[in-house]
Amino acid sequence: TPFIIDTAGNVGIGTTGPGAKLDVRDTGASIPSLGSEGTGFKLARTDGVAELIAGYVAQNNGDFYIQTQRNDGATASNLLLNPNGGNVGIGTTGPGANLEVLGASETTGTIRINGGKVSVLAVGEINSALEFNQRDTSVTGGVAGKIASIAEYSNGAYAGLGFYTAKQSRAPELQEAMRINYDGNVGIGTTNPGGTLHVSNASSSNALFVGAAATAYGGKVGIGTITPATALDVNGTVTA
């Protein structure tokens, strides 16, 4: 029986014993290719072209899919969650932010960004990134910061993290300011740090500044000592 309304007023499609107000059942199939409709649920515009489809993935033992698309070609559409406001919770019934992810008890809540080429071909390729946008249009494109996973070996075996900042009127406005490489070395002003901390500046001034709160250039630097007596106090041998 393809359709039934039981004595309680429940509607069943694909079942003769609906367990809810609307109970739709399907044997499932693989996820249909973009533009195809599959065998599950469909919600469409009046002309039938723009649609949302959903269904059960038979071979994945319990997984479901949701896809928005046009069926007159392989064109995906946007899926909007709470476009007029409200938070989204994954694993929680009380999200306290626009998106809150809560892991199961005694586990770590994780957000994973997966991207990049199947085979990395060159150093510097960005695998995946997290961008920080702003509504103010002063920054071109609205991206005011970014953290990216960057390939540091030609076959993708090594990857570092690049931290980008934005500054109006420079080209490009969004540029990498700091790199943590695959060994954990930190580079400021360089993408190839040669030590635990590597500071580089194209300008000859203020590559590294240590100052006191009261005096602009009153700070002292100690190497091998925690009580430097001069602007630079080295306790040990200096080799040039």
Tab-separated table of C-alpha atoms in Angstrom:
chain	number	residue	atom	x	y	z
A	1	THR	CA	0.000	0.000	0.000
A	2	PRO	CA	1.711	3.250	-1.111
A	3	PHE	CA	-0.403	5.601	1.038
A	4	ILE	CA	-2.518	5.201	4.183
A	5	ILE	CA	-4.229	7.301	6.859
A	6	ASP	CA	-4.770	5.259	9.992
A	7	THR	CA	-7.506	5.642	12.604
A	8	ALA	CA	-5.344	8.037	14.646
A	9	GLY	CA	-4.949	10.363	11.663
A	10	ASN	CA	-1.331	9.433	11.014
A	11	VAL	CA	-0.228	9.391	7.392
A	12	GLY	CA	1.988	6.602	6.125
A	13	ILE	CA	3.831	6.612	2.802
A	14	GLY	CA	5.613	3.377	2.065
A	15	THR	CA	4.251	1.846	5.273
A	16	THR	CA	0.892	0.532	6.497
A	17	GLY	CA	1.714	1.280	10.140
A	18	PRO	CA	2.733	4.942	10.450
A	19	GLY	CA	4.282	5.739	13.808
A	20	ALA	CA	4.018	9.539	13.565
A	21	LYS	CA	1.837	12.260	12.031
A	22	LEU	CA	3.779	11.719	8.800
A	23	ASP	CA	5.819	8.548	8.362
A	24	VAL	CA	7.677	8.190	5.066
A	25	ARG	CA	9.705	5.035	4.448
A	26	ASP	CA	11.992	3.971	1.644
A	27	THR	CA	14.331	1.056	1.065
A	28	GLY	CA	17.142	3.518	0.385
A	29	ALA	CA	19.772	3.757	-2.305
A	30	SER	CA	23.087	5.414	-2.949
A	31	ILE	CA	23.217	9.219	-2.849
A	32	PRO	CA	21.952	10.379	-6.259
A	33	SER	CA	24.224	12.426	-8.486
A	34	LEU	CA	23.650	16.175	-8.589
A	35	GLY	CA	20.534	16.922	-10.644
A	36	SER	CA	19.031	13.470	-10.038
A	37	GLU	CA	16.211	12.996	-7.549
A	38	GLY	CA	16.721	9.562	-6.038
A	39	THR	CA	13.869	7.661	-4.387
A	40	GLY	CA	13.401	9.517	-1.088
A	41	PHE	CA	11.765	12.773	-0.008
A	42	LYS	CA	11.337	15.776	-2.312
A	43	LEU	CA	10.205	19.344	-1.620
A	44	ALA	CA	10.091	21.463	-4.777
A	45	ARG	CA	9.224	24.867	-6.173
A	46	THR	CA	5.951	25.082	-8.130
A	47	ASP	CA	7.733	24.525	-11.457
A	48	GLY	CA	9.460	21.451	-10.015
A	49	VAL	CA	12.936	22.642	-10.984
A	50	ALA	CA	14.366	23.902	-7.683
A	51	GLU	CA	14.101	21.284	-4.980
A	52	LEU	CA	15.275	19.840	-1.719
A	53	ILE	CA	15.730	16.070	-1.658
A	54	ALA	CA	16.492	13.780	1.249
A	55	GLY	CA	16.727	10.065	1.756
A	56	TYR	CA	18.244	7.026	3.362
A	57	VAL	CA	21.661	5.804	2.220
A	58	ALA	CA	21.171	2.047	2.099
A	59	GLN	CA	24.833	1.008	1.925
A	60	ASN	CA	25.856	3.183	4.919
A	61	ASN	CA	23.710	1.417	7.534
A	62	GLY	CA	21.740	4.328	8.959
A	63	ASP	CA	23.041	7.476	7.227
A	64	PHE	CA	20.712	10.045	5.655
A	65	TYR	CA	21.425	12.812	3.151
A	66	ILE	CA	19.922	16.257	2.438
A	67	GLN	CA	20.645	18.072	-0.828
A	68	THR	CA	19.322	21.274	-2.380
A	69	GLN	CA	19.630	21.534	-6.169
A	70	ARG	CA	18.115	22.173	-9.580
A	71	ASN	CA	16.977	19.086	-11.483
A	72	ASP	CA	17.453	20.637	-14.926
A	73	GLY	CA	21.217	20.334	-14.606
A	74	ALA	CA	24.001	19.477	-12.180
A	75	THR	CA	23.631	22.689	-10.160
A	76	ALA	CA	23.594	22.760	-6.370
A	77	SER	CA	21.651	25.369	-4.386
A	78	ASN	CA	22.256	26.870	-0.951
A	79	LEU	CA	20.751	25.328	2.178
A	80	LEU	CA	19.860	28.029	4.711
A	81	LEU	CA	19.597	27.193	8.408
A	82	ASN	CA	17.828	29.805	10.566
A	83	PRO	CA	18.298	32.594	7.989
A	84	ASN	CA	16.343	35.015	10.191
A	85	GLY	CA	18.215	34.282	13.398
A	86	GLY	CA	18.610	31.599	16.016
A	87	ASN	CA	21.493	29.334	16.970
A	88	VAL	CA	22.320	25.911	15.566
A	89	GLY	CA	23.301	23.086	17.879
A	90	ILE	CA	24.976	19.790	16.978
A	91	GLY	CA	24.920	17.329	19.836
A	92	THR	CA	23.253	19.877	22.122
A	93	THR	CA	19.691	21.066	22.758
A	94	GLY	CA	20.805	24.467	24.070
A	95	PRO	CA	23.315	26.074	21.699
A	96	GLY	CA	24.754	29.265	23.168
A	97	ALA	CA	26.319	30.602	19.952
A	98	ASN	CA	25.550	30.767	16.237
A	99	LEU	CA	27.012	27.254	15.957
A	100	GLU	CA	27.790	25.069	18.938
A	101	VAL	CA	29.154	21.533	18.630
A	102	LEU	CA	29.012	19.304	21.699
A	103	GLY	CA	30.772	15.953	21.729
A	104	ALA	CA	29.285	12.972	23.502
A	105	SER	CA	30.111	12.554	27.197
A	106	GLU	CA	33.837	11.994	27.772
A	107	THR	CA	34.694	12.775	24.143
A	108	THR	CA	36.061	15.801	22.325
A	109	GLY	CA	33.718	18.034	20.328
A	110	THR	CA	35.325	18.351	16.909
A	111	ILE	CA	34.761	20.397	13.779
A	112	ARG	CA	36.650	19.035	10.756
A	113	ILE	CA	37.409	20.956	7.563
A	114	ASN	CA	38.439	18.643	4.735
A	115	GLY	CA	39.799	20.028	1.479
A	116	GLY	CA	42.702	20.286	-0.918
A	117	LYS	CA	43.755	18.231	-3.883
A	118	VAL	CA	43.693	14.431	-3.919
A	119	SER	CA	47.428	14.618	-4.656
A	120	VAL	CA	49.382	17.678	-3.510
A	121	LEU	CA	51.695	18.830	-6.285
A	122	ALA	CA	53.520	21.831	-4.869
A	123	VAL	CA	54.669	23.491	-1.660
A	124	GLY	CA	52.321	26.319	-0.672
A	125	GLU	CA	49.049	24.708	-1.743
A	126	ILE	CA	46.264	25.438	0.744
A	127	ASN	CA	44.514	22.278	1.890
A	128	SER	CA	41.700	23.859	3.910
A	129	ALA	CA	41.039	27.136	5.686
A	130	LEU	CA	38.926	28.917	8.260
A	131	GLU	CA	38.049	32.474	7.230
A	132	PHE	CA	36.914	35.319	9.482
A	133	ASN	CA	34.640	37.753	7.662
A	134	GLN	CA	33.412	41.183	8.700
A	135	ARG	CA	30.324	43.132	7.660
A	136	ASP	CA	32.305	46.375	7.275
A	137	THR	CA	33.194	46.737	3.593
A	138	SER	CA	36.543	48.436	4.286
A	139	VAL	CA	38.282	45.126	3.552
A	140	THR	CA	37.848	43.920	-0.015
A	141	GLY	CA	35.841	40.695	-0.072
A	142	GLY	CA	35.004	41.034	3.620
A	143	VAL	CA	37.658	38.497	4.734
A	144	ALA	CA	39.469	40.106	7.675
A	145	GLY	CA	41.511	37.080	8.771
A	146	LYS	CA	42.246	33.462	7.948
A	147	ILE	CA	43.901	30.348	9.343
A	148	ALA	CA	44.960	27.863	6.678
A	149	SER	CA	46.533	24.422	6.476
A	150	ILE	CA	49.374	24.776	3.947
A	151	ALA	CA	51.384	22.038	2.230
A	152	GLU	CA	55.079	22.321	3.103
A	153	TYR	CA	56.278	19.356	1.057
A	154	SER	CA	55.543	18.606	-2.571
A	155	ASN	CA	53.720	15.336	-1.856
A	156	GLY	CA	51.621	16.689	1.024
A	157	ALA	CA	53.447	14.701	3.717
A	158	TYR	CA	54.174	17.849	5.741
A	159	ALA	CA	51.767	20.703	6.480
A	160	GLY	CA	51.931	23.892	8.516
A	161	LEU	CA	49.441	26.489	9.698
A	162	GLY	CA	49.376	29.973	8.171
A	163	PHE	CA	47.792	32.928	9.987
A	164	TYR	CA	46.593	35.760	7.738
A	165	THR	CA	45.705	39.356	8.594
A	166	ALA	CA	44.047	42.083	6.543
A	167	LYS	CA	45.177	45.653	5.898
A	168	GLN	CA	43.392	48.075	3.635
A	169	SER	CA	45.294	49.560	0.654
A	170	ARG	CA	48.040	46.940	0.449
A	171	ALA	CA	48.052	44.296	-2.266
A	172	PRO	CA	46.816	41.761	-1.541
A	173	GLU	CA	44.956	43.048	1.486
A	174	LEU	CA	44.913	39.586	3.084
A	175	GLN	CA	48.476	38.362	3.658
A	176	GLU	CA	50.147	35.683	5.734
A	177	ALA	CA	51.583	37.228	8.905
A	178	MET	CA	52.702	34.152	10.838
A	179	ARG	CA	53.505	30.518	10.087
A	180	ILE	CA	53.781	27.529	12.405
A	181	ASN	CA	55.591	24.926	10.327
A	182	TYR	CA	55.329	21.148	10.474
A	183	ASP	CA	58.077	20.981	13.141
A	184	GLY	CA	56.340	23.538	15.363
A	185	ASN	CA	58.725	26.383	14.558
A	186	VAL	CA	57.116	29.833	14.499
A	187	GLY	CA	57.854	32.327	11.753
A	188	ILE	CA	56.739	35.955	11.943
A	189	GLY	CA	57.254	37.706	8.627
A	190	THR	CA	58.576	34.489	7.083
A	191	THR	CA	56.924	31.294	5.859
A	192	ASN	CA	60.093	29.238	6.380
A	193	PRO	CA	61.183	29.642	10.019
A	194	GLY	CA	64.712	28.402	10.605
A	195	GLY	CA	64.385	28.019	14.366
A	196	THR	CA	61.924	27.792	17.235
A	197	LEU	CA	61.158	31.507	16.726
A	198	HIS	CA	62.197	33.268	13.538
A	199	VAL	CA	61.321	36.958	13.135
A	200	SER	CA	61.903	38.637	9.779
A	201	ASN	CA	61.028	42.111	8.527
A	202	ALA	CA	61.567	43.629	5.101
A	203	SER	CA	62.174	46.930	6.889
A	204	SER	CA	65.449	47.375	8.779
A	205	SER	CA	63.654	48.750	11.854
A	206	ASN	CA	61.584	47.103	14.549
A	207	ALA	CA	61.901	43.514	13.358
A	208	LEU	CA	61.775	42.578	17.064
A	209	PHE	CA	60.744	45.101	19.675
A	210	VAL	CA	60.861	44.637	23.440
A	211	GLY	CA	59.725	47.681	25.395
A	212	ALA	CA	58.651	48.710	28.853
A	213	ALA	CA	55.190	50.070	29.488
A	214	ALA	CA	56.408	53.494	30.655
A	215	THR	CA	59.230	54.076	28.186
A	216	ALA	CA	59.019	53.353	24.474
A	217	TYR	CA	62.549	51.930	24.204
A	218	GLY	CA	63.226	51.211	27.861
A	219	GLY	CA	63.008	47.416	27.715
A	220	LYS	CA	65.995	45.167	28.383
A	221	VAL	CA	66.647	41.769	26.862
A	222	GLY	CA	68.372	38.994	28.778
A	223	ILE	CA	69.797	35.845	27.192
A	224	GLY	CA	70.853	33.340	29.836
A	225	THR	CA	69.789	35.723	32.587
A	226	ILE	CA	66.499	36.854	34.097
A	227	THR	CA	67.983	40.145	35.416
A	228	PRO	CA	69.496	41.971	32.410
A	229	ALA	CA	71.473	45.063	33.430
A	230	THR	CA	71.796	46.596	29.947
A	231	ALA	CA	69.687	46.858	26.806
A	232	LEU	CA	71.095	43.460	25.761
A	233	ASP	CA	72.699	41.325	28.460
A	234	VAL	CA	74.122	37.955	27.381
A	235	ASN	CA	75.281	35.503	30.007
A	236	GLY	CA	77.448	33.094	28.033
A	237	THR	CA	79.501	32.949	24.878
A	238	VAL	CA	78.493	34.941	21.811
A	239	THR	CA	79.658	33.556	18.466
A	240	ALA	CA	79.570	35.667	15.327
